[in-house]
Every structure is written in C-alpha cells, then in structure tokens.
Short mmCIF file of C-alpha atoms and ligand atoms in Angstrom, two decimals:
data_model
loop_
_atom_site.label_atom_id
_atom_site.label_comp_id
_atom_site.label_asym_id
_atom_site.label_seq_id
_atom_site.Cartn_x
_atom_site.Cartn_y
_atom_site.Cartn_z
CA UNK A 1118 -3.18 -18.24 29.22
CA UNK A 1119 -5.34 -16.50 31.72
CA UNK A 1120 -8.79 -17.80 32.31
CA UNK A 1121 -11.61 -15.27 32.65
CA UNK A 1122 -14.95 -16.32 34.17
CA UNK A 1123 -18.30 -14.44 34.31
CA UNK A 1124 -18.77 -13.34 37.96
CA UNK A 1125 -22.38 -13.27 39.05
CA UNK A 1126 -21.83 -10.75 41.85
CA UNK A 1127 -20.03 -8.00 39.89
CA UNK A 1128 -21.64 -9.07 36.46
CA UNK A 1129 -18.42 -8.89 34.56
CA UNK A 1130 -15.66 -11.12 33.32
CA UNK A 1131 -13.05 -11.52 35.98
CA UNK A 1132 -9.58 -13.34 35.65
CA UNK A 1133 -9.25 -16.20 37.77
CA UNK A 1134 -6.78 -15.62 40.79
CA UNK A 1135 -3.93 -18.04 40.95
CA UNK A 1136 -2.14 -16.91 44.33
CA UNK A 1137 1.04 -18.91 44.38
CA UNK A 1138 0.14 -20.95 41.38
CA UNK A 1139 -2.70 -22.52 42.96
CA UNK A 1140 -6.39 -21.73 42.82
CA UNK A 1141 -8.92 -22.75 45.54
CA UNK A 1142 -12.30 -23.97 43.99
CA UNK A 1143 -15.54 -24.99 45.75
CA UNK A 1144 -18.64 -26.54 43.98
CA UNK A 1145 -21.76 -27.34 45.70
CA UNK A 1146 -22.40 -30.97 45.58
CA UNK A 1147 -25.35 -33.33 45.35
CA UNK A 1148 -27.86 -33.90 48.05
CA UNK A 1149 -27.54 -37.57 48.20
CA UNK A 1150 -31.19 -38.74 48.27
CA UNK A 1151 -31.59 -39.96 44.62
CA UNK A 1152 -29.50 -40.23 41.53
CA UNK A 1153 -27.95 -37.06 40.10
CA UNK A 1154 -29.84 -36.14 36.82
CA UNK A 1155 -28.16 -34.85 33.77
CA UNK A 1156 -29.06 -31.22 34.88
CA UNK A 1157 -26.93 -31.65 38.19
CA UNK A 1158 -24.18 -33.12 36.23
CA UNK A 1159 -24.09 -30.27 33.70
CA UNK A 1160 -23.28 -28.19 36.68
CA UNK A 1161 -20.73 -30.62 38.07
CA UNK A 1162 -19.08 -31.04 34.53
CA UNK A 1163 -18.70 -26.95 34.80
CA UNK A 1164 -16.44 -27.29 37.94
CA UNK A 1165 -14.41 -30.01 35.61
CA UNK A 1166 -14.12 -27.47 32.72
CA UNK A 1167 -12.72 -24.79 34.97
CA UNK A 1168 -10.46 -26.96 36.78
CA UNK A 1169 -9.10 -28.57 33.52
CA UNK A 1170 -8.54 -25.06 31.97
CA UNK A 1171 -6.63 -24.11 34.97
CA UNK A 1172 -4.43 -27.30 34.90
CA UNK A 1173 -3.75 -26.70 31.21
CA UNK A 1174 -2.35 -23.08 31.92
CA UNK A 1175 -0.18 -24.75 34.53
CA UNK A 1176 -2.00 -23.64 37.57
CA UNK A 1177 -2.60 -26.20 40.25
CA UNK A 1178 -6.35 -26.47 41.45
CA UNK A 1179 -7.70 -27.51 44.98
CA UNK A 1180 -11.35 -28.39 44.59
CA UNK A 1181 -13.61 -29.32 47.25
CA UNK A 1182 -17.26 -30.51 46.54
CA UNK A 1183 -19.61 -31.29 49.52
CA UNK A 1184 -21.90 -34.27 49.92
CA UNK A 1185 -25.14 -33.11 51.51
CA UNK A 1186 -26.38 -35.94 53.41
CA UNK A 1187 -28.23 -34.03 56.11
CA UNK A 1188 -29.87 -30.59 56.65
CA UNK A 1189 -31.49 -30.17 53.11
CA UNK A 1190 -35.07 -29.24 53.73
CA UNK A 1191 -37.39 -29.64 50.78
CA UNK A 1192 -40.28 -27.67 49.81
CA UNK A 1193 -41.97 -30.80 47.84
CA UNK A 1194 -42.22 -32.84 51.03
CA UNK A 1195 -43.58 -30.28 53.47
CA UNK A 1196 -40.24 -29.20 55.19
CA UNK A 1197 -39.05 -32.56 55.73
CA UNK A 1198 -35.26 -33.38 55.24
CA UNK A 1199 -34.90 -34.84 51.73
CA UNK A 1200 -32.78 -37.86 53.06
CA UNK A 1201 -35.00 -38.83 55.79
CA UNK A 1202 -38.18 -38.59 53.58
CA UNK A 1203 -36.32 -40.78 51.05
CA UNK A 1204 -35.18 -43.33 53.86
CA UNK A 1205 -38.92 -43.85 54.77
CA UNK A 1206 -39.86 -44.48 51.18
CA UNK A 1207 -37.12 -47.04 50.87
CA UNK A 1208 -37.55 -48.25 54.31
CA UNK A 1209 -33.77 -48.36 54.86
CA UNK A 1210 -31.52 -46.32 57.24
CA UNK A 1211 -30.84 -42.70 56.20
CA UNK A 1212 -27.29 -43.08 56.47
CA UNK A 1213 -27.60 -46.14 54.09
CA UNK A 1214 -29.55 -44.00 51.62
CA UNK A 1215 -26.93 -41.62 51.52
CA UNK A 1216 -24.01 -43.90 51.11
CA UNK A 1217 -26.01 -45.59 48.20
CA UNK A 1218 -26.51 -42.32 46.22
CA UNK A 1219 -23.07 -41.02 46.84
CA UNK A 1220 -21.62 -44.15 45.44
CA UNK A 1221 -23.67 -43.64 42.36
CA UNK A 1222 -22.81 -39.87 42.26
CA UNK A 1223 -19.15 -40.91 41.97
CA UNK A 1224 -19.75 -43.61 39.36
CA UNK A 1225 -21.70 -41.03 37.25
CA UNK A 1226 -18.90 -38.58 37.53
CA UNK A 1227 -16.62 -41.30 36.20
CA UNK A 1228 -18.94 -42.07 33.37
CA UNK A 1229 -18.89 -38.59 32.11
CA UNK A 1230 -14.98 -38.46 32.60
CA UNK A 1231 -15.31 -35.75 35.08
CA UNK A 1232 -12.04 -35.71 37.20
CA UNK A 1233 -12.45 -36.22 41.08
CA UNK A 1234 -12.23 -33.23 43.28
CA UNK A 1235 -9.43 -33.54 45.87
CA UNK A 1236 -11.78 -33.68 48.79
CA UNK A 1237 -15.61 -34.73 49.24
CA UNK A 1238 -16.66 -33.69 52.81
CA UNK A 1239 -19.84 -35.07 53.99
CA UNK A 1240 -22.04 -32.75 56.07
CA UNK A 1241 -22.87 -35.55 58.56
CA UNK A 1242 -19.19 -35.89 59.24
CA UNK A 1243 -18.52 -32.00 59.70
CA UNK A 1244 -20.83 -31.33 62.34
CA UNK A 1245 -18.21 -29.97 64.72
CA UNK A 1246 -16.89 -27.61 62.05
CA UNK A 1247 -20.13 -26.30 61.45
CA UNK A 1248 -20.81 -25.90 65.20
CA UNK A 1249 -17.77 -24.24 65.80
CA UNK A 1250 -18.58 -21.75 62.98
CA UNK A 1251 -21.94 -21.16 64.35
CA UNK A 1252 -20.39 -20.39 67.81
CA UNK A 1253 -18.14 -17.66 66.02
CA UNK A 1254 -21.13 -16.07 64.47
CA UNK A 1255 -22.92 -15.91 67.82
CA UNK A 1256 -19.70 -14.16 69.23
CA UNK A 1257 -19.60 -11.81 66.39
CA UNK A 1258 -23.18 -10.76 67.09
CA UNK A 1259 -24.09 -12.10 63.44
CA UNK A 1260 -26.42 -14.96 64.74
CA UNK A 1261 -28.59 -15.57 67.84
CA UNK A 1262 -30.61 -18.24 69.66
CA UNK A 1263 -34.33 -18.13 68.97
CA UNK A 1264 -37.08 -18.62 71.32
CA UNK A 1265 -37.28 -22.25 69.88
CA UNK A 1266 -33.87 -23.30 70.63
CA UNK A 1267 -32.62 -22.92 67.07
CA UNK A 1268 -29.73 -20.68 66.06
CA UNK A 1269 -30.63 -18.19 63.58
CA UNK A 1270 -28.48 -15.88 61.40
CA UNK A 1271 -29.18 -12.11 61.85
CA UNK A 1272 -29.62 -10.91 58.17
CA UNK A 1273 -29.58 -7.19 59.30
CA UNK A 1274 -25.90 -7.88 60.62
CA UNK A 1275 -24.92 -8.24 56.83
CA UNK A 1276 -24.59 -4.81 55.30
CA UNK A 1277 -24.32 -5.84 51.71
CA UNK A 1278 -26.93 -8.78 51.76
CA UNK A 1279 -28.56 -8.95 48.38
CA UNK A 1280 -25.52 -7.84 46.33
CA UNK A 1281 -24.95 -11.28 44.91
CA UNK A 1282 -28.52 -12.14 43.77
CA UNK A 1283 -29.80 -8.64 43.42
CA UNK A 1284 -32.70 -9.48 45.99
CA UNK A 1285 -32.79 -6.30 48.24
CA UNK A 1286 -33.62 -7.16 51.91
CA UNK A 1287 -36.53 -4.55 52.13
CA UNK A 1288 -38.18 -6.09 49.00
CA UNK A 1289 -38.27 -9.65 50.50
CA UNK A 1290 -41.56 -10.55 51.61
CA UNK A 1291 -42.45 -12.70 54.57
CA UNK A 1292 -43.37 -16.24 53.76
CA UNK A 1293 -41.14 -16.34 50.72
CA UNK A 1294 -39.64 -19.66 51.86
CA UNK A 1295 -41.19 -22.66 53.93
CA UNK A 1296 -40.14 -21.18 57.24
CA UNK A 1297 -43.62 -20.07 58.67
CA UNK A 1298 -43.16 -22.40 61.80
CA UNK A 1299 -40.07 -20.48 62.73
CA UNK A 1300 -41.27 -17.03 62.17
CA UNK A 1301 -42.41 -16.35 65.79
CA UNK A 1302 -38.77 -17.54 67.03
CA UNK A 1303 -36.94 -15.34 64.55
CA UNK A 1304 -36.32 -11.80 65.02
CA UNK A 1305 -36.93 -11.20 61.36
CA UNK A 1306 -38.68 -13.08 58.70
CA UNK A 1307 -35.66 -13.18 56.43
CA UNK A 1308 -33.29 -14.51 59.12
CA UNK A 1309 -32.35 -18.22 58.56
CA UNK A 1310 -31.59 -21.35 60.53
CA UNK A 1311 -27.83 -22.19 61.18
CA UNK A 1312 -28.87 -24.87 63.69
CA UNK A 1313 -32.20 -26.47 64.04
CA UNK A 1314 -33.57 -27.67 67.27
CA UNK A 1315 -34.40 -31.41 66.92
CA UNK A 1316 -38.01 -31.08 68.11
CA UNK A 1317 -39.84 -34.24 67.22
CA UNK A 1318 -37.04 -35.58 65.00
CA UNK A 1319 -34.96 -38.56 66.26
CA UNK A 1320 -32.87 -39.54 63.46
CA UNK A 1321 -29.79 -37.71 61.99
CA UNK A 1322 -29.41 -35.23 65.23
CA UNK A 1323 -26.51 -34.24 67.18
CA UNK A 1324 -25.73 -32.81 70.61
CA UNK A 1325 -24.51 -29.16 70.52
CA UNK A 1326 -24.27 -26.23 72.94
CA UNK A 1327 -27.79 -25.25 71.95
CA UNK A 1328 -29.21 -28.79 72.47
CA UNK A 1329 -30.00 -31.57 70.25
CA UNK A 1330 -30.46 -30.77 66.64
CA UNK A 1331 -29.09 -30.56 63.09
CA UNK A 1332 -27.28 -28.10 60.85
CA UNK A 1333 -28.91 -26.11 58.13
CA UNK A 1334 -28.07 -26.27 54.58
CA UNK A 1335 -26.27 -22.94 54.07
CA UNK A 1336 -23.92 -23.14 56.90
CA UNK A 1337 -22.58 -26.33 55.58
CA UNK A 1338 -21.08 -24.61 52.41
CA UNK A 1339 -19.50 -21.82 54.58
CA UNK A 1340 -17.96 -24.28 56.96
CA UNK A 1341 -16.64 -26.62 54.42
CA UNK A 1342 -15.27 -23.86 52.04
CA UNK A 1343 -13.62 -21.75 54.61
CA UNK A 1344 -12.28 -24.44 56.82
CA UNK A 1345 -10.97 -26.62 53.99
CA UNK A 1346 -9.90 -23.84 51.52
CA UNK A 1347 -7.82 -21.95 54.01
CA UNK A 1348 -10.50 -19.04 54.62
CA UNK A 1349 -10.85 -17.83 50.93
CA UNK A 1350 -12.46 -19.37 47.74
CA UNK A 1351 -11.13 -18.05 44.40
CA UNK A 1352 -13.92 -19.60 42.28
CA UNK A 1353 -17.24 -20.96 43.65
CA UNK A 1354 -19.37 -22.96 41.51
CA UNK A 1355 -23.04 -24.06 41.54
CA UNK A 1356 -26.23 -24.15 39.44
CA UNK A 1357 -28.04 -20.94 38.93
CA UNK A 1358 -30.93 -21.75 41.28
CA UNK A 1359 -28.59 -21.69 44.12
CA UNK A 1360 -27.74 -17.97 43.58
CA UNK A 1361 -30.71 -17.16 46.05
CA UNK A 1362 -31.09 -17.82 49.00
CA UNK A 1363 -28.27 -20.53 49.19
CA UNK A 1364 -25.30 -18.62 48.11
CA UNK A 1365 -26.64 -15.22 49.16
CA UNK A 1366 -26.84 -16.75 52.65
CA UNK A 1367 -23.58 -18.41 52.38
CA UNK A 1368 -21.86 -15.30 51.38
CA UNK A 1369 -23.37 -13.32 54.52
CA UNK A 1370 -22.06 -16.14 56.66
CA UNK A 1371 -18.83 -16.41 55.23
CA UNK A 1372 -18.11 -12.53 55.11
CA UNK A 1373 -19.30 -12.29 58.70
CA UNK A 1374 -16.46 -14.81 59.57
CA UNK A 1375 -13.51 -13.50 57.45
CA UNK A 1376 -14.35 -9.80 57.80
CA UNK A 1377 -13.96 -9.64 53.98
CA UNK A 1378 -15.15 -10.84 50.59
CA UNK A 1379 -14.61 -14.51 51.08
CA UNK A 1380 -15.30 -15.49 47.49
CA UNK A 1381 -13.63 -13.98 44.65
CA UNK A 1382 -15.61 -15.32 41.61
CA UNK A 1383 -19.21 -16.62 41.84
CA UNK A 1384 -19.72 -19.07 38.74
CA UNK A 1385 -23.38 -20.04 38.15
CA UNK A 1386 -24.24 -22.67 35.29
CA UNK A 1387 -27.51 -22.10 33.68
CA UNK A 1388 -30.38 -24.79 33.82
CA UNK A 1389 -30.69 -27.77 31.45
CA UNK A 1390 -34.11 -28.42 30.20
CA UNK A 1391 -35.08 -31.69 28.77
CA UNK A 1392 -37.24 -32.01 25.68
CA UNK A 1393 -38.43 -28.37 26.20
CA UNK A 1394 -39.33 -28.89 30.05
CA UNK A 1395 -37.45 -28.03 33.14
CA UNK A 1396 -35.56 -31.21 34.57
CA UNK A 1397 -36.80 -31.87 38.06
CA UNK A 1398 -37.89 -34.75 40.01
CA UNK A 1399 -40.98 -33.19 41.10
CA UNK A 1400 -42.17 -32.41 37.37
CA UNK A 1401 -41.43 -36.19 36.49
CA UNK A 1402 -38.94 -34.87 33.79
CA UNK A 1403 -35.62 -36.36 34.58
CA UNK A 1404 -32.95 -37.74 32.57
CA UNK A 1405 -30.20 -40.06 34.19
CA UNK A 1406 -26.97 -41.15 32.68
CA UNK A 1407 -28.20 -44.86 32.91
CA UNK A 1408 -31.17 -43.80 30.57
CA UNK A 1409 -28.56 -42.88 27.99
CA UNK A 1410 -26.60 -46.04 28.36
CA UNK A 1411 -29.55 -48.18 28.13
CA UNK A 1412 -30.16 -46.82 24.62
CA UNK A 1413 -26.71 -47.86 23.59
CA UNK A 1414 -25.05 -44.52 23.65
CA UNK A 1415 -21.62 -43.76 24.99
CA UNK A 1416 -22.13 -41.39 28.11
CA UNK A 1417 -19.13 -39.36 26.61
CA UNK A 1418 -21.57 -38.59 23.70
CA UNK A 1419 -23.73 -36.80 26.45
CA UNK A 1420 -20.64 -34.71 27.56
CA UNK A 1421 -20.16 -33.70 24.06
CA UNK A 1422 -23.77 -32.81 23.56
CA UNK A 1423 -23.60 -30.55 26.91
CA UNK A 1424 -20.46 -28.90 25.39
CA UNK A 1425 -22.16 -27.80 22.21
CA UNK A 1426 -23.73 -25.11 24.65
CA UNK A 1427 -22.08 -22.33 26.50
CA UNK A 1428 -22.53 -23.05 30.41
CA UNK A 1429 -24.29 -19.86 30.77
CA UNK A 1430 -27.18 -20.23 28.44
CA UNK A 1431 -30.08 -22.39 29.25
CA UNK A 1432 -29.98 -25.55 27.15
CA UNK A 1433 -32.64 -27.72 25.93
CA UNK A 1434 -31.21 -31.40 25.80
CA UNK A 1435 -33.15 -33.68 23.27
CA UNK A 1436 -32.78 -37.38 22.31
CA UNK A 1437 -32.05 -35.97 18.68
CA UNK A 1438 -29.19 -33.97 19.98
CA UNK A 1439 -27.72 -36.72 22.19
CA UNK A 1440 -27.90 -39.04 19.11
CA UNK A 1441 -26.15 -36.43 16.86
CA UNK A 1442 -23.54 -36.08 19.38
CA UNK A 1443 -22.81 -39.70 19.51
CA UNK A 1444 -22.31 -39.93 15.76
CA UNK A 1445 -20.03 -36.90 15.83
CA UNK A 1446 -17.87 -38.49 18.57
CA UNK A 1447 -17.59 -41.79 16.82
CA UNK A 1448 -16.79 -40.06 13.54
CA UNK A 1449 -13.99 -37.91 15.39
CA UNK A 1450 -12.83 -40.95 17.23
CA UNK A 1451 -12.55 -42.77 13.95
CA UNK A 1452 -10.68 -40.03 12.10
CA UNK A 1453 -8.29 -39.67 14.81
CA UNK A 1454 -7.42 -43.40 14.48
CA UNK A 1455 -6.88 -42.51 10.60
CA UNK A 1456 -4.99 -39.39 11.32
CA UNK A 1457 -2.81 -41.48 13.78
CA UNK A 1458 -1.57 -43.45 10.89
CA UNK A 1459 -1.45 -40.93 8.35
CA UNK A 1460 0.30 -38.13 10.55
CA UNK A 1461 2.12 -40.44 12.71
CA UNK A 1462 1.79 -40.30 16.48
CA UNK A 1463 3.81 -36.95 17.13
CA UNK A 1464 4.05 -36.13 20.68
CA UNK A 1465 4.16 -32.55 20.13
CA UNK A 1466 2.09 -30.27 22.58
CA UNK A 1467 1.02 -27.59 20.04
CA UNK A 1468 -1.55 -25.09 20.92
CA UNK A 1469 -4.24 -23.77 18.66
CA UNK A 1470 -4.57 -19.97 19.37
CA UNK A 1471 -8.21 -19.97 18.38
CA UNK A 1472 -8.96 -22.71 20.84
CA UNK A 1473 -6.76 -21.21 23.50
CA UNK A 1474 -8.56 -17.82 23.29
CA UNK A 1475 -12.23 -19.66 23.36
CA UNK A 1476 -11.18 -21.45 26.71
CA UNK A 1477 -9.82 -18.20 28.17
CA UNK A 1478 -12.95 -16.23 27.20
CA UNK A 1479 -15.40 -17.81 29.72
CA UNK A 1480 -15.03 -21.25 28.44
CA UNK A 1481 -16.67 -20.85 25.08
CA UNK A 1482 -17.00 -24.61 24.38
CA UNK A 1483 -19.24 -24.13 21.19
CA UNK A 1484 -16.48 -22.27 19.54
CA UNK A 1485 -13.98 -24.87 20.48
CA UNK A 1486 -16.26 -27.39 18.71
CA UNK A 1487 -16.59 -25.07 15.69
CA UNK A 1488 -12.94 -24.87 15.42
CA UNK A 1489 -12.52 -28.65 15.59
CA UNK A 1490 -15.11 -28.96 12.69
CA UNK A 1491 -13.05 -26.47 10.74
CA UNK A 1492 -9.95 -28.21 11.25
CA UNK A 1493 -11.41 -31.55 10.45
CA UNK A 1494 -12.32 -30.18 7.07
CA UNK A 1495 -8.92 -28.62 6.47
CA UNK A 1496 -5.66 -29.68 4.85
CA UNK A 1497 -3.70 -29.31 7.85
CA UNK A 1498 -1.11 -32.05 8.46
CA UNK A 1499 -1.34 -31.94 12.21
CA UNK A 1500 -5.23 -32.46 12.89
CA UNK A 1501 -4.59 -35.44 15.54
CA UNK A 1502 -2.25 -33.11 17.59
CA UNK A 1503 -4.78 -30.14 17.67
CA UNK A 1504 -7.72 -32.44 18.43
CA UNK A 1505 -5.63 -33.76 21.32
CA UNK A 1506 -4.86 -30.48 22.48
CA UNK A 1507 -8.52 -29.47 22.81
CA UNK A 1508 -9.35 -32.72 24.37
CA UNK A 1509 -7.59 -31.75 27.49
CA UNK A 1510 -10.27 -29.32 28.19
CA UNK A 1511 -13.06 -31.27 26.36
CA UNK A 1512 -12.41 -34.65 27.96
CA UNK A 1513 -14.07 -36.59 25.27
CA UNK A 1514 -11.45 -39.50 25.23
CA UNK A 1515 -10.91 -38.73 21.48
CA UNK A 1516 -8.09 -41.12 21.01
CA UNK A 1517 -10.29 -44.09 22.43
CA UNK A 1518 -10.94 -45.43 18.97
CA UNK A 1519 -14.20 -47.19 17.92
CA UNK A 1520 -15.20 -50.27 19.75
CA UNK A 1521 -17.91 -52.64 18.40
CA UNK A 1522 -20.53 -51.85 21.07
CA UNK A 1523 -20.28 -48.13 20.06
CA UNK A 1524 -21.15 -48.88 16.45
CA UNK A 1525 -24.35 -46.83 15.65
CA UNK A 1526 -27.18 -48.33 14.06
CA UNK A 1527 -26.32 -46.37 10.88
CA UNK A 1528 -22.96 -47.83 10.65
CA UNK A 1529 -24.13 -51.33 11.33
CA UNK A 1530 -26.73 -50.86 8.44
CA UNK A 1531 -24.07 -49.62 6.18
CA UNK A 1532 -21.50 -52.61 7.05
CA UNK A 1533 -24.30 -55.19 6.53
CA UNK A 1534 -25.32 -53.51 3.24
CA UNK A 1535 -21.84 -53.65 2.02
CA UNK A 1536 -21.32 -57.24 2.97
CA UNK A 1537 -24.29 -58.14 0.88
CA UNK A 1538 -23.24 -55.99 -1.88
CA UNK A 1539 -19.96 -57.92 -1.82
CA UNK A 1540 -21.24 -61.09 -1.78
CA UNK A 1541 -23.69 -60.36 -4.69
CA UNK A 1542 -20.47 -58.85 -6.52
CA UNK A 1543 -22.03 -55.43 -6.83
CA UNK A 1544 -18.63 -53.64 -6.65
CA UNK A 1545 -19.80 -50.16 -7.60
CA UNK A 1546 -22.48 -50.19 -4.71
CA UNK A 1547 -19.63 -51.68 -2.53
CA UNK A 1548 -17.26 -48.81 -3.37
CA UNK A 1549 -19.91 -46.18 -2.54
CA UNK A 1550 -20.76 -47.81 0.84
CA UNK A 1551 -17.10 -47.71 1.70
CA UNK A 1552 -16.84 -43.91 1.05
CA UNK A 1553 -20.09 -43.48 3.30
CA UNK A 1554 -18.47 -45.57 6.09
CA UNK A 1555 -15.17 -43.88 5.99
CA UNK A 1556 -16.98 -40.47 6.05
CA UNK A 1557 -18.26 -41.70 9.50
CA UNK A 1558 -14.72 -42.37 10.67
CA UNK A 1559 -14.32 -46.20 10.10
CA UNK A 1560 -11.47 -47.79 8.16
CA UNK A 1561 -12.60 -50.70 5.99
CA UNK A 1562 -10.49 -53.61 4.79
CA UNK A 1563 -11.26 -56.35 2.56
CA UNK A 1564 -9.78 -59.77 3.38
CA UNK A 1565 -10.18 -63.35 2.19
CA UNK A 1566 -12.50 -63.66 4.97
CA UNK A 1567 -14.71 -60.54 4.18
CA UNK A 1568 -14.58 -57.11 5.09
CA UNK A 1569 -12.97 -55.92 8.64
CA UNK A 1570 -13.35 -52.59 10.11
CA UNK A 1571 -11.63 -50.36 12.74
P1 AMP B 2425 -28.93 -30.56 44.31
O1 AMP B 2425 -28.53 -32.26 44.37
O2 AMP B 2425 -30.51 -30.74 44.13
O3 AMP B 2425 -28.43 -29.95 45.47
O4 AMP B 2425 -28.22 -30.09 43.04
C1 AMP B 2425 -26.84 -30.13 42.84
C2 AMP B 2425 -26.41 -29.13 41.79
O5 AMP B 2425 -27.09 -29.30 40.55
C3 AMP B 2425 -26.80 -27.67 42.13
O6 AMP B 2425 -25.57 -26.82 41.77
C4 AMP B 2425 -27.97 -27.26 41.49
O7 AMP B 2425 -27.96 -25.80 41.26
C5 AMP B 2425 -27.83 -27.95 40.26
N1 AMP B 2425 -28.93 -28.16 39.40
C6 AMP B 2425 -30.15 -28.61 39.79
N2 AMP B 2425 -31.20 -28.65 38.64
C7 AMP B 2425 -30.39 -28.31 37.55
C8 AMP B 2425 -30.62 -28.31 36.19
N3 AMP B 2425 -31.91 -28.59 35.69
N4 AMP B 2425 -29.63 -27.89 35.32
C9 AMP B 2425 -28.45 -27.58 35.88
N5 AMP B 2425 -28.08 -27.72 37.10
C10 AMP B 2425 -28.86 -28.06 37.90
ZN1 ZN B 2426 -23.58 -25.18 48.62
#
C-alpha cells in the first residue's frame, strides 16, 4: 500500500515519503488556554488517520505535536497572549492554566481513541531551541533586530514566500494582522516577530541575547519540527486556517535554515461547523467532547461521525448526525459480537482491496464506511475479519461489544416493550420486537428469569 495525500503547496496528490521505512510527521498542536473543541479534534484525528494508515502499510511513524503554552497572540483579546489572558480570567498562574488544559487535551485524545504522538514538546520548555534558531536566522541575514529590541524575520529574504498559500507578497496590504504597534520597528509591514521584547510584560518572559522577552508563535513550529525530526518533515498537518500566515511563515523560516524545501507534504484539514455555524470560542458556538458524553453518547460515535466526511471537505456537524452515528456504532458492535460466534474468531489478517484503495487514495473514509455497509448486507462469511481490518484505520473499537450504559433510548424502549409483551403473553408482538432488536445488533435470549440481551 502506498499512501497518497493532497499537498496544499503543489495542489496535487503526492505519495508519502518513507525514507528507510520511517515517516516523520509534525502536527500543530493545541494552544492550551481552553479545552480543545471538536473542530480542533477533527484536525488532530487527521494526524491519527495518516499515522494509522502508514503503520498499517508497515511504515514506522515519528510524530511530533507541539503544545503552545506561550507566544500565541490573539486578535480577540487585543494582542494579548491567549494563556496570560485566560490566567487573569481564572486568577491562577499562567503555567497552571497551561498544565490544566494540556491534561484535558490528552484526556480528550484518549476518549477519541487518537493514539499518542511520540513527543509533545512544550514551547515554554523549548526556549533555547528557538533562540538558537533565531540566532542562526540572523547569521544567515534572514532576520534582524528591530528598533524596539524585538527580532523580526525579513520576508524579502524568502524568494518563494507565498507559494504555499497563494498570498503574493506584493498583494499583502499593511495592517493585515494585529501588528500595527510593531510597524515602525520593522523594515517591512509583512515581516513578523521571532522574538518579542518583553516591554511591560512580566510573566512568561525569558532572558535572551536580545534582552528579556518571549518567542513568537511561528518560530515555535520551525524549531520543534526541524530540531526534533532531523531537519526534514515528510508530512506536516494542521487545520486550513493555519495555511496563512502560520505555515507560510514557518516554511520561510525552516527553508532559510535548511537551504531546501523542509516539508515534503503540507496536509490541511478543512474546518468543522456545528449546527451550520463556524465553531469558535469567540462566536460562542463550541462543542466539547464532554458535551457529547453528557448526552449519554459514546465519544467514539463522534469519531465515526467525523469519519463520515472526507477530511478535505468542510463538514457541518449536528446532534442528529452524532446520534445517527451512535446508533450505527452500536449496531456494528452488536453484529460483530454475533459474527464472532457465527464465523468464529479467525485470526486472519485479510485485506479488502476496496478498503485498501480508499485508504491509499487520500484517506477516503466515507468510501470505507460505504464499503462496510455493503459488507454488512452481503452474504460474505468473513464479515468480522473485514470489519476488523478496516478498524485498524477507523479506530472505532468495533470489537468492544455493547455495554449497558451504551444502550440507546430506542433500544431501551424496545427491550421494555418486549418485556411487557412477554408478560402479557403477546407472543407475536414479542417476536416482532426481537427482530427489531436484532436489527440493531442485540442478541436476545429468553430465560426463566426473563429476557437477557448481549
Ligand atoms: P488552536 O488550539 O486554536 O491553535 O488550534 C489547534 C488546531 O485546530 C489547528 O490545527 C487549527 O487549524 C485547528 N482548528 C481550529 N478550529 C477548527 C475547526 N473549526 N475545525 C477544524 N480544525 C480547527
Ligand atoms: Zn504550528
């Protein structure tokens, strides 16, 4: 199997490089000033899918995902650091804020069955790494110290700036971002800060060759990806909003350091909407995994719901679609328990060519799910084996069975109705209800103590 992914820069599908059987991956991680919403998690799930697909094809993966706990400035909060702003709202130390939400991030990944990355470097613990890269950039004439003591990247030093996002330098207008206070200190309006002078800020600042200050956000990803992945990234993942300026700037910095194209494939996940609107904290339209759990829905149903859409298309998540995915998940888990009995627990690692080619072709998860629906209805005698083959990518824990707490309201109603029908000796009704329950994936048995299910 050769995995091909859509590369934002060349705008075409490219085979993933596997030098010496290992692919190096970098995924932009969370800014830990709040819980990750389901939109953020859709992007983290994308990295998991790529990593699972490569693992399935026998390739080893080294995945680095950074934790941004300093330096991510916000438009919403008038140019304040997101972590510091949240620390003053919650009235606790900024590092405590960062550790709290970092812990929640790992918990949420586990709830979605997203496998952990190999490394989770924190920005606040990688200051030296960033400073040494900034010093290198100054030495290479790609960066300079501005009149305010901050260090800026000289965008004109990057001849191919704009190739990733399509934003040409001469078309960029001053004031595009929230950098007006820096404008007089920079040589050119589109230059950006690599190291910011502390100014009035007293928390989360570090000494440096350029005075007390803190790192910019873009340099964080260049430093961590190149220093931790041996100066080259085979696959770089992030949400589509990061294409510009974050990744465009990261590419300029990284290429200036390595002298060549430092990232082979730039993969961008499209955005998730919720009930028709953009999911963002500022618009108050945010869905968390906890909200899903609070409705009695298995978070893996959310994973299934996200997989119903290709990562490259914008997706509108609704409660209705999450609930439908929950029904489907329980039905499949139930049927797999039945097939385990009917077909036996053969331990063959059979490959379904249709599923394999859907994976290879830029992770076409909707097509995989369509194929599973067809297998479910077919007369095949190895349904369980094929479902479990697909589950190595899907990660839906399809052999988990059905547990009491995961029964849907519909299943509970049908079980209750059947129990009443049996007490009232309405055997035809009881049989009809059994058929309906079996369609939902439950196995019903009648015992002297009443009906049981599994
Ligand atoms: P942040 O914590 O804001 O730095 O974002 C973490 C990741 O989530 C980045 O890769 C973003 O591009 C991505 N992201 C943010 N909002 C959404 C969304 N609504 N849908 C999908 N990905 C998103
Ligand atoms: Zn990044």
